[in-house]
PDB file of C-alpha atoms in Angstrom:
ATOM      1  CA  MET A   1       0.000   0.000   0.000  1.00 58.00           C
ATOM      2  CA  ALA A   2       1.215   3.467  -0.834  1.00 86.00           C
ATOM      3  CA  LEU A   3       0.394   6.648   1.032  1.00 89.00           C
ATOM      4  CA  GLY A   4      -1.608   7.821  -1.972  1.00 91.00           C
ATOM      5  CA  ASP A   5      -3.966   4.844  -1.628  1.00 92.00           C
ATOM      6  CA  ALA A   6      -4.579   5.715   2.027  1.00 91.00           C
ATOM      7  CA  ILE A   7      -5.335   9.332   1.104  1.00 92.00           C
ATOM      8  CA  LEU A   8      -7.774   8.242  -1.614  1.00 93.00           C
ATOM      9  CA  ALA A   9      -9.501   6.000   0.942  1.00 90.00           C
ATOM     10  CA  CYS A  10      -9.848   8.955   3.347  1.00 90.00           C
ATOM     11  CA  LEU A  11     -11.327  11.189   0.649  1.00 92.00           C
ATOM     12  CA  THR A  12     -14.171   8.740   0.036  1.00 90.00           C
ATOM     13  CA  GLU A  13     -15.726  10.067   3.257  1.00 86.00           C
ATOM     14  CA  ARG A  14     -15.952  13.749   2.226  1.00 90.00           C
ATOM     15  CA  PRO A  15     -13.902  16.545   0.668  1.00 94.00           C
ATOM     16  CA  MET A  16     -11.059  17.606   2.957  1.00 94.00           C
ATOM     17  CA  THR A  17      -8.253  20.110   3.218  1.00 94.00           C
ATOM     18  CA  GLY A  18      -4.696  18.856   3.654  1.00 92.00           C
ATOM     19  CA  TYR A  19      -4.922  19.794   7.312  1.00 91.00           C
ATOM     20  CA  GLU A  20      -8.166  17.822   7.767  1.00 92.00           C
ATOM     21  CA  LEU A  21      -6.583  14.823   6.043  1.00 92.00           C
ATOM     22  CA  ALA A  22      -3.617  14.998   8.391  1.00 89.00           C
ATOM     23  CA  LYS A  23      -5.944  15.127  11.411  1.00 88.00           C
ATOM     24  CA  THR A  24      -7.925  12.167  10.029  1.00 86.00           C
ATOM     25  CA  PHE A  25      -4.670  10.217   9.753  1.00 84.00           C
ATOM     26  CA  ASP A  26      -3.841  11.094  13.341  1.00 78.00           C
ATOM     27  CA  SER A  27      -7.152   9.728  14.632  1.00 75.00           C
ATOM     28  CA  SER A  28      -7.986   6.796  12.342  1.00 78.00           C
ATOM     29  CA  ILE A  29      -5.947   5.504   9.396  1.00 80.00           C
ATOM     30  CA  GLY A  30      -2.810   6.620  11.188  1.00 78.00           C
ATOM     31  CA  PHE A  31      -3.284   3.708  13.583  1.00 81.00           C
ATOM     32  CA  PHE A  32      -2.470   1.410  10.662  1.00 81.00           C
ATOM     33  CA  TRP A  33      -0.471   3.561   8.218  1.00 83.00           C
ATOM     34  CA  LYS A  34       1.916   6.192   9.543  1.00 82.00           C
ATOM     35  CA  ALA A  35       2.498   9.468   7.709  1.00 86.00           C
ATOM     36  CA  ASN A  36       3.468  12.918   8.897  1.00 87.00           C
ATOM     37  CA  HIS A  37       1.790  16.107   7.715  1.00 89.00           C
ATOM     38  CA  GLN A  38       4.545  17.017   5.236  1.00 92.00           C
ATOM     39  CA  GLN A  39       4.315  13.579   3.571  1.00 92.00           C
ATOM     40  CA  ILE A  40       0.544  13.970   3.215  1.00 92.00           C
ATOM     41  CA  TYR A  41       0.867  17.403   1.582  1.00 92.00           C
ATOM     42  CA  ARG A  42       3.546  16.138  -0.830  1.00 93.00           C
ATOM     43  CA  GLU A  43       1.432  13.115  -1.770  1.00 94.00           C
ATOM     44  CA  LEU A  44      -1.636  15.324  -2.356  1.00 94.00           C
ATOM     45  CA  SER A  45       0.390  17.261  -4.947  1.00 93.00           C
ATOM     46  CA  ARG A  46       1.352  14.010  -6.683  1.00 95.00           C
ATOM     47  CA  LEU A  47      -2.238  12.772  -6.684  1.00 96.00           C
ATOM     48  CA  ARG A  48      -3.354  16.083  -8.132  1.00 95.00           C
ATOM     49  CA  ASP A  49      -0.719  15.833 -10.901  1.00 95.00           C
ATOM     50  CA  ARG A  50      -2.003  12.323 -11.737  1.00 95.00           C
ATOM     51  CA  GLY A  51      -5.586  13.581 -11.880  1.00 96.00           C
ATOM     52  CA  HIS A  52      -6.723  11.431  -8.940  1.00 97.00           C
ATOM     53  CA  VAL A  53      -7.775  14.401  -6.801  1.00 97.00           C
ATOM     54  CA  GLN A  54      -8.749  17.954  -7.543  1.00 96.00           C
ATOM     55  CA  GLY A  55      -8.290  20.954  -5.310  1.00 93.00           C
ATOM     56  CA  ARG A  56     -10.824  23.766  -5.015  1.00 92.00           C
ATOM     57  CA  GLU A  57      -9.769  27.024  -3.397  1.00 92.00           C
ATOM     58  CA  VAL A  58     -12.154  28.244  -0.720  1.00 92.00           C
ATOM     59  CA  VAL A  59     -11.975  31.953   0.067  1.00 89.00           C
ATOM     60  CA  GLN A  60     -11.992  32.702   3.795  1.00 88.00           C
ATOM     61  CA  SER A  61     -12.380  36.039   5.458  1.00 89.00           C
ATOM     62  CA  GLY A  62      -9.783  37.007   8.048  1.00 89.00           C
ATOM     63  CA  LYS A  63      -7.558  33.990   7.354  1.00 89.00           C
ATOM     64  CA  PRO A  64      -5.724  32.463   4.387  1.00 89.00           C
ATOM     65  CA  ASN A  65      -7.731  30.725   1.688  1.00 90.00           C
ATOM     66  CA  LYS A  66      -7.756  26.939   1.838  1.00 92.00           C
ATOM     67  CA  LEU A  67      -7.621  24.149  -0.734  1.00 92.00           C
ATOM     68  CA  VAL A  68     -10.321  21.477  -0.393  1.00 95.00           C
ATOM     69  CA  TYR A  69      -9.545  18.183  -2.107  1.00 96.00           C
ATOM     70  CA  THR A  70     -12.047  15.778  -3.625  1.00 96.00           C
ATOM     71  CA  LEU A  71     -11.690  12.484  -5.449  1.00 95.00           C
ATOM     72  CA  THR A  72     -12.006  12.539  -9.220  1.00 96.00           C
ATOM     73  CA  SER A  73     -13.541   9.659 -11.189  1.00 96.00           C
ATOM     74  CA  GLU A  74      -9.964   8.634 -12.069  1.00 96.00           C
ATOM     75  CA  GLY A  75      -9.123   8.645  -8.350  1.00 96.00           C
ATOM     76  CA  ARG A  76     -12.102   6.413  -7.541  1.00 96.00           C
ATOM     77  CA  ALA A  77     -11.061   4.017 -10.305  1.00 96.00           C
ATOM     78  CA  ALA A  78      -7.474   3.964  -8.966  1.00 95.00           C
ATOM     79  CA  LEU A  79      -8.762   3.249  -5.455  1.00 95.00           C
ATOM     80  CA  LYS A  80     -10.932   0.358  -6.702  1.00 95.00           C
ATOM     81  CA  HIS A  81      -8.018  -1.040  -8.719  1.00 95.00           C
ATOM     82  CA  TRP A  82      -5.724  -0.904  -5.669  1.00 94.00           C
ATOM     83  CA  ALA A  83      -8.369  -2.432  -3.357  1.00 93.00           C
ATOM     84  CA  ALA A  84      -8.908  -5.364  -5.745  1.00 95.00           C
ATOM     85  CA  ARG A  85      -5.280  -6.479  -5.397  1.00 94.00           C
ATOM     86  CA  PRO A  86      -4.323  -8.925  -2.630  1.00 94.00           C
ATOM     87  CA  SER A  87      -3.015  -7.327   0.546  1.00 90.00           C
ATOM     88  CA  VAL A  88       0.509  -8.050   1.755  1.00 87.00           C
ATOM     89  CA  PRO A  89       0.877  -9.199   5.386  1.00 88.00           C
ATOM     90  CA  PRO A  90       3.067  -6.677   7.218  1.00 83.00           C
ATOM     91  CA  SER A  91       6.583  -7.626   8.215  1.00 86.00           C
ATOM     92  CA  ILE A  92       7.674  -7.064  11.819  1.00 86.00           C
ATOM     93  CA  LYS A  93      10.767  -5.028  12.656  1.00 90.00           C
ATOM     94  CA  ASP A  94      10.870  -4.774  16.434  1.00 92.00           C
ATOM     95  CA  ASP A  95      14.189  -4.221  18.162  1.00 93.00           C
ATOM     96  CA  LEU A  96      12.681  -5.287  21.494  1.00 94.00           C
ATOM     97  CA  LEU A  97      12.010  -8.785  20.135  1.00 93.00           C
ATOM     98  CA  VAL A  98      15.541  -8.956  18.740  1.00 94.00           C
ATOM     99  CA  ARG A  99      16.917  -8.131  22.210  1.00 94.00           C
ATOM    100  CA  LEU A 100      14.915 -11.007  23.662  1.00 93.00           C
ATOM    101  CA  CYS A 101      16.701 -13.352  21.258  1.00 93.00           C
ATOM    102  CA  ALA A 102      19.966 -12.343  22.944  1.00 93.00           C
ATOM    103  CA  LEU A 103      18.582 -12.480  26.482  1.00 92.00           C
ATOM    104  CA  ASP A 104      21.519 -14.479  27.856  1.00 89.00           C
ATOM    105  CA  SER A 105      23.998 -11.801  26.687  1.00 91.00           C
ATOM    106  CA  ILE A 106      22.341  -8.541  27.722  1.00 90.00           C
ATOM    107  CA  ASP A 107      21.451  -6.756  30.964  1.00 91.00           C
ATOM    108  CA  ILE A 108      17.926  -7.575  32.106  1.00 92.00           C
ATOM    109  CA  GLU A 109      17.118  -4.386  34.035  1.00 92.00           C
ATOM    110  CA  PRO A 110      17.184  -2.016  31.020  1.00 94.00           C
ATOM    111  CA  LEU A 111      15.087  -4.568  29.160  1.00 95.00           C
ATOM    112  CA  ARG A 112      12.572  -4.682  32.018  1.00 95.00           C
ATOM    113  CA  ALA A 113      12.320  -0.873  31.954  1.00 96.00           C
ATOM    114  CA  ASP A 114      11.777  -1.007  28.201  1.00 96.00           C
ATOM    115  CA  LEU A 115       9.036  -3.596  28.595  1.00 97.00           C
ATOM    116  CA  MET A 116       7.277  -1.542  31.273  1.00 97.00           C
ATOM    117  CA  ALA A 117       7.332   1.517  29.005  1.00 97.00           C
ATOM    118  CA  ARG A 118       6.052  -0.582  26.110  1.00 97.00           C
ATOM    119  CA  GLN A 119       3.272  -1.991  28.287  1.00 98.00           C
ATOM    120  CA  GLU A 120       2.175   1.514  29.290  1.00 98.00           C
ATOM    121  CA  TYR A 121       2.224   2.622  25.653  1.00 96.00           C
ATOM    122  CA  HIS A 122      -0.059  -0.238  24.582  1.00 97.00           C
ATOM    123  CA  ARG A 123      -2.384   0.272  27.552  1.00 97.00           C
ATOM    124  CA  ASP A 124      -2.738   3.941  26.573  1.00 96.00           C
ATOM    125  CA  ARG A 125      -3.477   3.023  22.955  1.00 93.00           C
ATOM    126  CA  SER A 126      -5.991   0.408  24.083  1.00 95.00           C
ATOM    127  CA  ALA A 127      -7.800   3.051  26.159  1.00 95.00           C
ATOM    128  CA  ARG A 128      -7.756   5.413  23.168  1.00 91.00           C
ATOM    129  CA  TYR A 129      -9.328   2.753  20.925  1.00 91.00           C
ATOM    130  CA  GLU A 130     -12.025   2.161  23.536  1.00 93.00           C
ATOM    131  CA  ARG A 131     -12.827   5.879  23.743  1.00 92.00           C
ATOM    132  CA  ILE A 132     -13.117   6.131  19.950  1.00 89.00           C
ATOM    133  CA  LEU A 133     -15.281   3.007  19.751  1.00 90.00           C
ATOM    134  CA  ASN A 134     -17.622   4.272  22.484  1.00 91.00           C
ATOM    135  CA  LYS A 135     -17.846   7.708  20.899  1.00 90.00           C
ATOM    136  CA  LEU A 136     -18.289   6.732  17.240  1.00 87.00           C
ATOM    137  CA  PHE A 137     -20.027   3.370  17.469  1.00 90.00           C
ATOM    138  CA  PRO A 138     -22.049   3.148  20.702  1.00 90.00           C
ATOM    139  CA  HIS A 139     -24.681   1.070  18.874  1.00 90.00           C
ATOM    140  CA  GLY A 140     -22.467  -0.660  16.293  1.00 88.00           C
ATOM    141  CA  ALA A 141     -22.216   0.005  12.573  1.00 86.00           C
ATOM    142  CA  VAL A 142     -25.077   1.353  10.480  1.00 86.00           C
ATOM    143  CA  SER A 143     -23.430   1.434   7.029  1.00 89.00           C
ATOM    144  CA  ALA A 144     -20.758  -0.347   4.991  1.00 88.00           C
ATOM    145  CA  ALA A 145     -18.298   2.483   5.696  1.00 83.00           C
ATOM    146  CA  ASP A 146     -19.013   2.231   9.423  1.00 87.00           C
ATOM    147  CA  THR A 147     -18.567  -1.550   9.319  1.00 92.00           C
ATOM    148  CA  GLY A 148     -15.100  -1.169   7.811  1.00 88.00           C
ATOM    149  CA  LYS A 149     -14.044   1.412  10.389  1.00 86.00           C
ATOM    150  CA  LEU A 150     -15.513  -0.607  13.246  1.00 90.00           C
ATOM    151  CA  LEU A 151     -13.665  -3.759  12.185  1.00 92.00           C
ATOM    152  CA  GLY A 152     -10.400  -1.827  11.971  1.00 90.00           C
ATOM    153  CA  LEU A 153     -10.900  -0.341  15.429  1.00 90.00           C
ATOM    154  CA  ARG A 154     -11.773  -3.730  16.910  1.00 93.00           C
ATOM    155  CA  ILE A 155      -8.637  -5.445  15.610  1.00 93.00           C
ATOM    156  CA  GLY A 156      -6.611  -2.458  16.808  1.00 92.00           C
ATOM    157  CA  LEU A 157      -8.115  -2.738  20.287  1.00 95.00           C
ATOM    158  CA  ARG A 158      -7.479  -6.488  20.448  1.00 96.00           C
ATOM    159  CA  HIS A 159      -3.900  -6.015  19.273  1.00 95.00           C
ATOM    160  CA  GLU A 160      -3.143  -3.384  21.913  1.00 96.00           C
ATOM    161  CA  ARG A 161      -4.679  -5.486  24.689  1.00 97.00           C
ATOM    162  CA  LEU A 162      -2.800  -8.580  23.553  1.00 97.00           C
ATOM    163  CA  VAL A 163       0.568  -6.821  23.443  1.00 97.00           C
ATOM    164  CA  ALA A 164      -0.028  -5.261  26.886  1.00 97.00           C
ATOM    165  CA  GLU A 165      -0.806  -8.746  28.264  1.00 98.00           C
ATOM    166  CA  TRP A 166       2.272 -10.171  26.554  1.00 97.00           C
ATOM    167  CA  CYS A 167       4.406  -7.435  28.170  1.00 97.00           C
ATOM    168  CA  GLU A 168       3.073  -8.578  31.565  1.00 97.00           C
ATOM    169  CA  GLU A 169       3.982 -12.163  30.711  1.00 96.00           C
ATOM    170  CA  ALA A 170       7.460 -11.106  29.575  1.00 96.00           C
ATOM    171  CA  LEU A 171       8.023  -9.086  32.761  1.00 96.00           C
ATOM    172  CA  ASP A 172       7.043 -12.110  34.878  1.00 94.00           C
ATOM    173  CA  ALA A 173       9.414 -14.304  32.882  1.00 93.00           C
ATOM    174  CA  LEU A 174      12.290 -11.825  33.241  1.00 93.00           C
ATOM    175  CA  SER A 175      11.729 -11.694  37.004  1.00 90.00           C
ATOM    176  CA  ALA A 176      12.053 -15.463  37.065  1.00 88.00           C
ATOM    177  CA  VAL A 177      15.270 -15.303  35.020  1.00 85.00           C
ATOM    178  CA  ALA A 178      16.707 -12.673  37.372  1.00 78.00           C
ATOM    179  CA  ASN A 179      15.791 -14.864  40.377  1.00 76.00           C
ATOM    180  CA  PRO A 180      16.471 -18.442  39.219  1.00 67.00           C
ATOM    181  CA  GLY A 181      15.093 -19.956  42.437  1.00 60.00           C
ATOM    182  CA  ASN A 182      11.625 -18.708  41.460  1.00 55.00           C
ATOM    183  CA  VAL A 183      11.566 -19.934  37.860  1.00 51.00           C
ATOM    184  CA  VAL A 184       8.031 -20.284  36.515  1.00 54.00           C
ATOM    185  CA  PRO A 185       7.808 -22.349  33.322  1.00 60.00           C
ATOM    186  CA  LEU A 186       6.155 -20.547  30.414  1.00 62.00           C
ATOM    187  CA  ASP A 187       3.179 -22.744  29.707  1.00 64.00           C
ATOM    188  CA  ASP A 188      -0.038 -21.424  28.157  1.00 62.00           C
ATOM    189  CA  GLY A 189      -2.026 -23.941  30.183  1.00 54.00           C
ATOM    190  CA  ALA A 190      -0.702 -22.510  33.440  1.00 48.00           C
ATOM    191  CA  ARG A 191      -1.866 -18.968  32.753  1.00 50.00           C
ATOM    192  CA  ASP A 192      -4.956 -17.377  34.191  1.00 52.00           C
ATOM    193  CA  ASN A 193      -7.344 -15.044  32.373  1.00 51.00           C
ATOM    194  CA  LYS A 194      -5.209 -12.005  33.033  1.00 50.00           C
ATOM    195  CA  GLY A 195      -2.313 -13.493  31.097  1.00 48.00           C
ATOM    196  CA  ARG A 196      -0.163 -13.864  34.216  1.00 48.00           C
ATOM    197  CA  ALA A 197       1.729 -17.037  35.042  1.00 45.00           C
ATOM    198  CA  ASP A 198       0.083 -19.115  37.748  1.00 47.00           C
ATOM    199  CA  ALA A 199       2.808 -19.695  40.328  1.00 43.00           C
ATOM    200  CA  SER A 200       0.701 -21.950  42.512  1.00 39.00           C
TER     201      SER A 200
END
């Protein structure tokens, strides 16, 4: 997927300025496809050159005029063509997981601190997903567009919860490694509903 495809998908909702697109990325598509504001503005220019979007200048009083972008018929066709192709599963590049592969050769305390920070990050994102779900979809989806957004938010929420639980599991395991007399075997069957090892 290219950034242009993500922008075209956003513009199916309604015409938007570059600023509004950037804010939409920050609160929705940005959960799954990262782009900063400068990248979005550059890509809008490229899409305009290709004829996939058109910009209409809106005159404002007391502030600079703004450009509002809409999809063209060529842009809709490009979006449909892109969406018909098979998706590519994302590859993982996570330096934390690489450090775990070298656990017997590194200091555990900095790794524990890293895991605690990571756990907090995913808990915060999980809470953010929940707030968005409760605000936008208190009664579920009422249209095809809503269904797509709701499904994306739900997998995002599950992912954040799962990673936060895994961080708890990893922290328990590192405590056991640091104190070999209290080793708890990692066994899925010995875990309770909170994802913590059952030491009993």
